Coordinates of C-alpha atoms in Angstrom, one line a residue:
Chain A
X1 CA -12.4 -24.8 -25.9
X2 CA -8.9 -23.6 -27.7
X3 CA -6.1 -23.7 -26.5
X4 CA -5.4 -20.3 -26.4
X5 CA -8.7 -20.0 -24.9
X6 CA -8.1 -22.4 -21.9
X7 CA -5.1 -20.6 -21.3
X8 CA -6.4 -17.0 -20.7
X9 CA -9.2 -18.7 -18.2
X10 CA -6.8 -20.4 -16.1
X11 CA -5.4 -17.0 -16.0
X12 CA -8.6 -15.4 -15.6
X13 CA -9.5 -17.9 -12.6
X14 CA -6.3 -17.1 -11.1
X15 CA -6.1 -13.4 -11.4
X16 CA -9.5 -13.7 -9.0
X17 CA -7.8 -15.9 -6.6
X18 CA -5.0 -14.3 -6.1
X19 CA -6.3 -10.9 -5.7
X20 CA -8.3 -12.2 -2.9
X21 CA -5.7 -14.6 -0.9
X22 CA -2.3 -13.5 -2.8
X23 CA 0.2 -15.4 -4.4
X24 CA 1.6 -18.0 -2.1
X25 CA -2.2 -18.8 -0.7
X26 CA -3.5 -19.4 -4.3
X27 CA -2.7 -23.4 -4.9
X28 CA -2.6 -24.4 -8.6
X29 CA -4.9 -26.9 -7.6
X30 CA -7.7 -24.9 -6.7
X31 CA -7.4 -22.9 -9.7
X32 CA -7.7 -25.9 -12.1
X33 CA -10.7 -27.2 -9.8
X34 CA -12.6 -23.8 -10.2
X35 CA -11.5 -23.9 -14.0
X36 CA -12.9 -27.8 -14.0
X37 CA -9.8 -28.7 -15.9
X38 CA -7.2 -31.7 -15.0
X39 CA -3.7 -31.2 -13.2
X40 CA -1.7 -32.0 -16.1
X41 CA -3.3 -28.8 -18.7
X42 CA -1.8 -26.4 -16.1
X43 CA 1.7 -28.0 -17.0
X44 CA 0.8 -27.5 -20.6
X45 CA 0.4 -23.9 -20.6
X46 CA 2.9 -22.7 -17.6
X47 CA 6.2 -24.2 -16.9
X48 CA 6.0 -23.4 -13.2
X49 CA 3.9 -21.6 -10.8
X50 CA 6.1 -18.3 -10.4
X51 CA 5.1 -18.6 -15.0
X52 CA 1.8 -18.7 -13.9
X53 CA 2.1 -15.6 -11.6
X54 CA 4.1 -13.9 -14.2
X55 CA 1.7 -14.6 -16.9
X56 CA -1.3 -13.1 -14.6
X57 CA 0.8 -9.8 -13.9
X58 CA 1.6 -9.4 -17.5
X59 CA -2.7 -10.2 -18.4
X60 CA -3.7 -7.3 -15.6
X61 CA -0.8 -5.1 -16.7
X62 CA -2.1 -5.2 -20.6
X63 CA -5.4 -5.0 -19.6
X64 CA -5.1 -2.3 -17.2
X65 CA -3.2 -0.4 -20.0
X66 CA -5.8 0.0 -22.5
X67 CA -7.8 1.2 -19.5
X68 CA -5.3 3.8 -18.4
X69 CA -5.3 5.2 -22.5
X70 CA -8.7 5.3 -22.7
X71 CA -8.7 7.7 -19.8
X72 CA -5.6 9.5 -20.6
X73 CA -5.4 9.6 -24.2
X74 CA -9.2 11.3 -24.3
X75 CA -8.5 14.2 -26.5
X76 CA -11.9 15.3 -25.8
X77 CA -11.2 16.5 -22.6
X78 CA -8.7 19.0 -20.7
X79 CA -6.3 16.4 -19.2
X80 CA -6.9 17.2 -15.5
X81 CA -10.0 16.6 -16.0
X82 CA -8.8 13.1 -17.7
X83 CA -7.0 12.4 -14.4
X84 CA -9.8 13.0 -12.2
X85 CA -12.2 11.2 -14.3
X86 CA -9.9 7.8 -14.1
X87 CA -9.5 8.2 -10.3
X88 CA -13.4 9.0 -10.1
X89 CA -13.8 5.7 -12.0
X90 CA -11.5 3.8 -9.6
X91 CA -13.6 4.8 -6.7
X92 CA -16.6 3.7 -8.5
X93 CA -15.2 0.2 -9.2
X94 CA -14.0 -0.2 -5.4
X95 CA -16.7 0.9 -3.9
X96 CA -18.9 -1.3 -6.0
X97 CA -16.4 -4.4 -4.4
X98 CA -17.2 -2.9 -0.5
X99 CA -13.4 -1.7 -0.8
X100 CA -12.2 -5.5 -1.0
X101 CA -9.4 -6.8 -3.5
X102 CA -7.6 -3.6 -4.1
X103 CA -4.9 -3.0 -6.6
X104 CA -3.6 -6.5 -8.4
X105 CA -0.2 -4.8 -8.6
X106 CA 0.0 -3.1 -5.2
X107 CA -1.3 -6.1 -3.4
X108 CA 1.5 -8.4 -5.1
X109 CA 4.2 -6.0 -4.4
X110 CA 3.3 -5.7 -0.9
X111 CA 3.2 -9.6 -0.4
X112 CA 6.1 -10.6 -3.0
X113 CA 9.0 -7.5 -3.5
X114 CA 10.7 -8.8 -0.7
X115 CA 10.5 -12.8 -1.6
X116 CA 11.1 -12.9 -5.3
X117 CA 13.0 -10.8 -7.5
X118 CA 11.3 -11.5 -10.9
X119 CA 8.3 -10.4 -9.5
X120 CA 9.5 -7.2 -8.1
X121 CA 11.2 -6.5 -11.5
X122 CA 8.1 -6.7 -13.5
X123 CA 5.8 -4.6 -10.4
X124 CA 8.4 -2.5 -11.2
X125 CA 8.1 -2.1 -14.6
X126 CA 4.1 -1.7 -14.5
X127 CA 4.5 1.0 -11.9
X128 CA 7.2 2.8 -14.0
X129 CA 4.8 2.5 -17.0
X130 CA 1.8 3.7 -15.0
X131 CA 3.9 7.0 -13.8
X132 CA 4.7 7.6 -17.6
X133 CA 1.2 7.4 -18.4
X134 CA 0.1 10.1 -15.5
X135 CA 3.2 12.3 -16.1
X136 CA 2.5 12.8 -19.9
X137 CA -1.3 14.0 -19.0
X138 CA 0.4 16.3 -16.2
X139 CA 2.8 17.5 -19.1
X140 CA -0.2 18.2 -21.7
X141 CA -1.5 20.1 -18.8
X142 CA 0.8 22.2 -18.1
X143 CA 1.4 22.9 -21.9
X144 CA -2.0 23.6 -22.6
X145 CA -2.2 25.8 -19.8
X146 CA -4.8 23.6 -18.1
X147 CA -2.4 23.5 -15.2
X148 CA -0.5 26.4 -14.3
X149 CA 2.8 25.2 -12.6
X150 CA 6.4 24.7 -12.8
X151 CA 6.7 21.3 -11.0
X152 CA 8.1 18.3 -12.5
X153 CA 5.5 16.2 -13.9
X154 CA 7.4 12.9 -13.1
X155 CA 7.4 13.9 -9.4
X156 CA 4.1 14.4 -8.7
X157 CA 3.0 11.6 -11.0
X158 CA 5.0 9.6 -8.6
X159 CA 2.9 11.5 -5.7
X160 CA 0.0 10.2 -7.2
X161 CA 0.8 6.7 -7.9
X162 CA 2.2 6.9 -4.3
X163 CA -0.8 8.4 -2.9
X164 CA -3.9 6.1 -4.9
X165 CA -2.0 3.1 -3.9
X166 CA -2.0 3.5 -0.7
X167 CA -5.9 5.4 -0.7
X168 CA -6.4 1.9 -1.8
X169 CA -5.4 -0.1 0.8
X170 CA -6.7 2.1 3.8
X171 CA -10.2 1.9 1.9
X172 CA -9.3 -1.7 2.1
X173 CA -8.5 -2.1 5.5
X174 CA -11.1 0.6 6.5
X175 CA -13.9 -0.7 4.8
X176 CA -15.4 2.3 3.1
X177 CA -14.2 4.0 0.1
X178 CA -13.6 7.7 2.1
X179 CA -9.7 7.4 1.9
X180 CA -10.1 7.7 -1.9
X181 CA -12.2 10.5 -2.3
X182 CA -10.1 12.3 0.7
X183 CA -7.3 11.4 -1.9
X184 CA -9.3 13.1 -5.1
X185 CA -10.7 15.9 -3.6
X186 CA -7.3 17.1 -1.0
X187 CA -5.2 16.1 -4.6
X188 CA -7.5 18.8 -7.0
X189 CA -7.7 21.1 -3.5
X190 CA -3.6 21.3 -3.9
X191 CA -1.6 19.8 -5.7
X192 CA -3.1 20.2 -8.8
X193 CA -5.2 23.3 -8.2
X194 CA -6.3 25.6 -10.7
X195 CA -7.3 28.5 -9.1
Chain B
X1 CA 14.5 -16.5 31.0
X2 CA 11.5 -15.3 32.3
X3 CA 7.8 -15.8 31.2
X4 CA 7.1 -12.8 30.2
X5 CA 10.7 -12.8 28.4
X6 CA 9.9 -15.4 26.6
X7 CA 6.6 -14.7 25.5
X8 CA 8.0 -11.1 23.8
X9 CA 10.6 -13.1 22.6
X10 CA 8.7 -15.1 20.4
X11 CA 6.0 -11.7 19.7
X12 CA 9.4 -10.3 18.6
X13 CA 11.0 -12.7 16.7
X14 CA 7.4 -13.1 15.1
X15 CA 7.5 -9.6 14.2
X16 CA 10.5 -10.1 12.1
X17 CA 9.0 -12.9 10.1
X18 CA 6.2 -11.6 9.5
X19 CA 7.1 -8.8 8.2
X20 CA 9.4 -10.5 5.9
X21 CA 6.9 -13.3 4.8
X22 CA 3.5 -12.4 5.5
X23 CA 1.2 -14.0 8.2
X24 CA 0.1 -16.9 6.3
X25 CA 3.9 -17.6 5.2
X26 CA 5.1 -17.5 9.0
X27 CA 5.1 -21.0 10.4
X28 CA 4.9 -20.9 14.2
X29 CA 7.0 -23.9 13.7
X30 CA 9.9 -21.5 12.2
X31 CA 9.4 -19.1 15.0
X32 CA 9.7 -21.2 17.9
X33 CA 13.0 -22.8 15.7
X34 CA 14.4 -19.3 15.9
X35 CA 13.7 -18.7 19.5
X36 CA 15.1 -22.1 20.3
X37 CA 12.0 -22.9 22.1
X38 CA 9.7 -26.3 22.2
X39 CA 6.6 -26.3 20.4
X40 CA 4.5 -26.5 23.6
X41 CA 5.9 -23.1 24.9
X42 CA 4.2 -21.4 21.9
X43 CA 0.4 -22.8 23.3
X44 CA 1.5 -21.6 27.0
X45 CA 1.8 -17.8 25.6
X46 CA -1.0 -18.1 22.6
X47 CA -4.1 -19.5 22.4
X48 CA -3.5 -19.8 18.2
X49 CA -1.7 -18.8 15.6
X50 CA -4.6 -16.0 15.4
X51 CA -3.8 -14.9 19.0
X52 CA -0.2 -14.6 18.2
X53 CA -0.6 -12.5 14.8
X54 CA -3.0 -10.0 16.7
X55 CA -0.1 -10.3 20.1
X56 CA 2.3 -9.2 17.4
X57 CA 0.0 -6.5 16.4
X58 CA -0.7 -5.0 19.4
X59 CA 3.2 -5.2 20.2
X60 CA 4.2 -3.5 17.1
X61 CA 1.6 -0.6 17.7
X62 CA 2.3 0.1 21.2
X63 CA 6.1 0.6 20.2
X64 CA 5.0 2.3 17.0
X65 CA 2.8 4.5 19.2
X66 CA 5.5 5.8 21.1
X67 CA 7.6 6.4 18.5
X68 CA 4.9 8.5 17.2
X69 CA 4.4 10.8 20.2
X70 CA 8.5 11.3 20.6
X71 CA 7.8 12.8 17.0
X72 CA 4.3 14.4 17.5
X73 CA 4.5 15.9 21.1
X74 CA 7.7 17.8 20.8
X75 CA 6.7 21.3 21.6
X76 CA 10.3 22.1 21.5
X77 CA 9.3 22.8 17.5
X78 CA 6.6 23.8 15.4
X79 CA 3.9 21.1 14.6
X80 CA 4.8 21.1 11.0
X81 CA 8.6 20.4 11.5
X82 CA 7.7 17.4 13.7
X83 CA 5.6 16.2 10.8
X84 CA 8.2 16.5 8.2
X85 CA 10.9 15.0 11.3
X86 CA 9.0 12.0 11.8
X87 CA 8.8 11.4 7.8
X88 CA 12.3 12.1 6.9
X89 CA 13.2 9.6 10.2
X90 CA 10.8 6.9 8.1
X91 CA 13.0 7.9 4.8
X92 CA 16.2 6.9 7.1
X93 CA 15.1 4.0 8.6
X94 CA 13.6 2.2 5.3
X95 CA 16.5 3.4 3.2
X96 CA 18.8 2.2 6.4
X97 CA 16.6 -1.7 4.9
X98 CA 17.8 -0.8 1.2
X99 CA 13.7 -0.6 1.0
X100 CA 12.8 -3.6 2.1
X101 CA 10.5 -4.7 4.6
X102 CA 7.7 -1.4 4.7
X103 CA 5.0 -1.0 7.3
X104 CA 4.2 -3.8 8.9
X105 CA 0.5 -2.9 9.0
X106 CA 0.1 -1.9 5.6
X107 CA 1.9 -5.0 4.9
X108 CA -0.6 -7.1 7.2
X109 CA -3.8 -5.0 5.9
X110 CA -2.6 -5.7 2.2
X111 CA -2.7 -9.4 3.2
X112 CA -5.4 -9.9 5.9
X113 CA -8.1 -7.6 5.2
X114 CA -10.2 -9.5 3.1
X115 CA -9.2 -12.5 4.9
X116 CA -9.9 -12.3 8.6
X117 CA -12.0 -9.9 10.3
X118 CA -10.5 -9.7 13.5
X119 CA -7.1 -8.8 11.8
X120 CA -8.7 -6.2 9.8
X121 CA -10.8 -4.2 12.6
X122 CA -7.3 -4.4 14.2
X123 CA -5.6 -2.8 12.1
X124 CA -8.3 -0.3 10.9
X125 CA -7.8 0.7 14.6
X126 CA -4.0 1.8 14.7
X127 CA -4.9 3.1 11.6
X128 CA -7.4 5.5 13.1
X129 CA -4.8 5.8 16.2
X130 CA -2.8 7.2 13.6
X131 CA -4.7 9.8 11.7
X132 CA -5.4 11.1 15.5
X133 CA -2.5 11.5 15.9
X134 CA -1.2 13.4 12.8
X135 CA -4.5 15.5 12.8
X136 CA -4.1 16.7 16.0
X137 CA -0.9 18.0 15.5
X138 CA -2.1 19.6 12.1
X139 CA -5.1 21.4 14.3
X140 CA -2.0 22.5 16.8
X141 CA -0.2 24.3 13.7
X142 CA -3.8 26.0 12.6
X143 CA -4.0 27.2 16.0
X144 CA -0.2 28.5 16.3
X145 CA -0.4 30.2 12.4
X146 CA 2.6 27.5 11.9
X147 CA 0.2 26.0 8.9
X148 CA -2.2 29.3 7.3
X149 CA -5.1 26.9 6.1
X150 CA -8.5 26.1 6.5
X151 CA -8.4 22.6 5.3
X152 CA -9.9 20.2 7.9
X153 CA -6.8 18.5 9.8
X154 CA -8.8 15.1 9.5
X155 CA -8.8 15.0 5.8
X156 CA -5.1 16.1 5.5
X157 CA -4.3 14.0 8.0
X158 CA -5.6 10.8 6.1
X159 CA -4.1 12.0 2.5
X160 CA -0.8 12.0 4.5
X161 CA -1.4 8.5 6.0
X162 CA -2.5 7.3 2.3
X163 CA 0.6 8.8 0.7
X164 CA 3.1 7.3 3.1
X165 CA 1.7 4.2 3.2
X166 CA 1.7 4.0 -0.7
X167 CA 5.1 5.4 -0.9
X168 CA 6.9 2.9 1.4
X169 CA 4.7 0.2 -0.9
X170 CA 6.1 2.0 -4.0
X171 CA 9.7 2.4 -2.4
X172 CA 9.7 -1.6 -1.7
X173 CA 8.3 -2.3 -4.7
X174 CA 11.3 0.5 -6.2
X175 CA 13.4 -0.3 -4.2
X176 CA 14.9 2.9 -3.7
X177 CA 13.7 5.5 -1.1
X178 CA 12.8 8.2 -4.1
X179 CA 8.8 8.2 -3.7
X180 CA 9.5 8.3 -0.2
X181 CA 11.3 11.5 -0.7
X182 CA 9.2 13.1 -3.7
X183 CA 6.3 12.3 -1.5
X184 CA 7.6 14.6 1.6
X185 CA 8.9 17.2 -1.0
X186 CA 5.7 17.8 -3.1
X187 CA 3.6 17.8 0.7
X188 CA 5.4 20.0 1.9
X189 CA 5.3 22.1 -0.9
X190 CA 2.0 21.9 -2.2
X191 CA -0.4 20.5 0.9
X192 CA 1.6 22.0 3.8
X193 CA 3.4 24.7 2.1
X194 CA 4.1 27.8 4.4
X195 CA 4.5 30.3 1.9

């Protein structure tokens, strides 16, 4: 295996772990054990633990990105729809997990804002990218006259964020995915209703 | 002190770690350190460390609960004003934390709900406890013509629950209170508007 390539599935290995037990819960050595490599190749790629945590936030983030784009930047369709589509998929996916895991991102910033302020600072980042993201689809919208309103895109792209986040972890702590289509179908009902 | 002084001494000085450091993080060790207490008094009051995360709990939701109905049951205003009260009276109180912190049980569902069952129908509980609780004071402002909507106050009631929780995630995460306060903004002017 290259080196590059032993790299990204420590990463991958850890991403899963910590997603299920969180940060502090995931050891380095049970990472390395499920990746069948030896103690010291883990020093070889990260520097320190918190670099390995880092390195899996930044992996999600740039993965999660080009999924985000290929929802939002579909020219094909009117970007509400584009919006409903990606939360439609994000059901899908949970529900598919029984409404375990939840969001990488979220989970982390629950467990670790608090604790550690490089973490928080890059959480933050990714959720300031992911607002961007939502806002310019609410701003198409509204200049394509696929949404007829006069609110500020940033502010209810923050309500969104806000309001899937947290859809997210009452379908996890509920067990059933009904938070997050309460979420979708109240969010099209109101907020972004086109009637 | 007293036995049953000591025991909520220890729930509450629980409480506050916990919702600093997680469940797993929290050492009973450190709490009994805190409370200036022998190790021994800890297995008096708690079976196990399981026992004493579900004591805390069940503490934390019978305070929350009636800090809920001081908010909820005030007939001296309209349902809707005692909905935006108690949310703007969150807003204060985090903000009061600069935003650190959050909800303990969206902080303990984030952590535990893939972990430990108990913990999780626990808290999928008070979470129930609480959608009650907000529905039923949306039905009270159908039924006064304070709220002019035929939305069922169950599904409303768990968007709102969703949107908080994910807004005091985002505001820690932020930390700043300003998804906490575009969150009760856009509600109140898109889901609960009046006009």
């Amino acid at each position: 295996m290259k080196t590059q390539d032993k790299r990204e599935e420590i990463i991958s290995i850890g991403t899963e772990l910590i997603i299920i037990n969180g940060y502090n819960a995931t050891g380095i050595d049970a990472v390395l054990k499920k990746a069948g490599m030896p103690k010291g190749s883990f020093y070889h790629y990260f520097g320190s633990k918190e670099a390995f945590g880092l390195a899996v936030i930044d992996s999600f983030a740039d993965h999660y990105e080009v999924k985000l784009r290929s929802f939002f930047n579909d020219e094909e369709l009117p970007p509400l729809r584009r919006i409903r589509n990606y939360l439609e998929n994000g059901l899908e996916c949970l529900a598919e997990n029984q409404c375990t895991k939840g969001c990488l991102i979220g989970n982390l910033g629950q467990e670790l804002a608090d604790q550690n302020e490089r973490f928080r600072a890059r959480l933050e980042m990714i959720f300031r990218e992911w607002k961007q993201q939502v806002a310019t689809c609410l701003e198409e919208a509204q200049q394509k006259g696929d949404w007829i309103s006069d609110a500020d895109p940033g502010v209810i792209a923050d309500f969104i964020l806000s309001g899937w986040e947290g859809a997210i972890l009452r379908a996890k702590v509920m067990r059933s995915p009904e938070s997050l289509q309460n979420f979708i179908n109240t969010l099209f009902a109101t907020v972004l209703s086109v009637e």
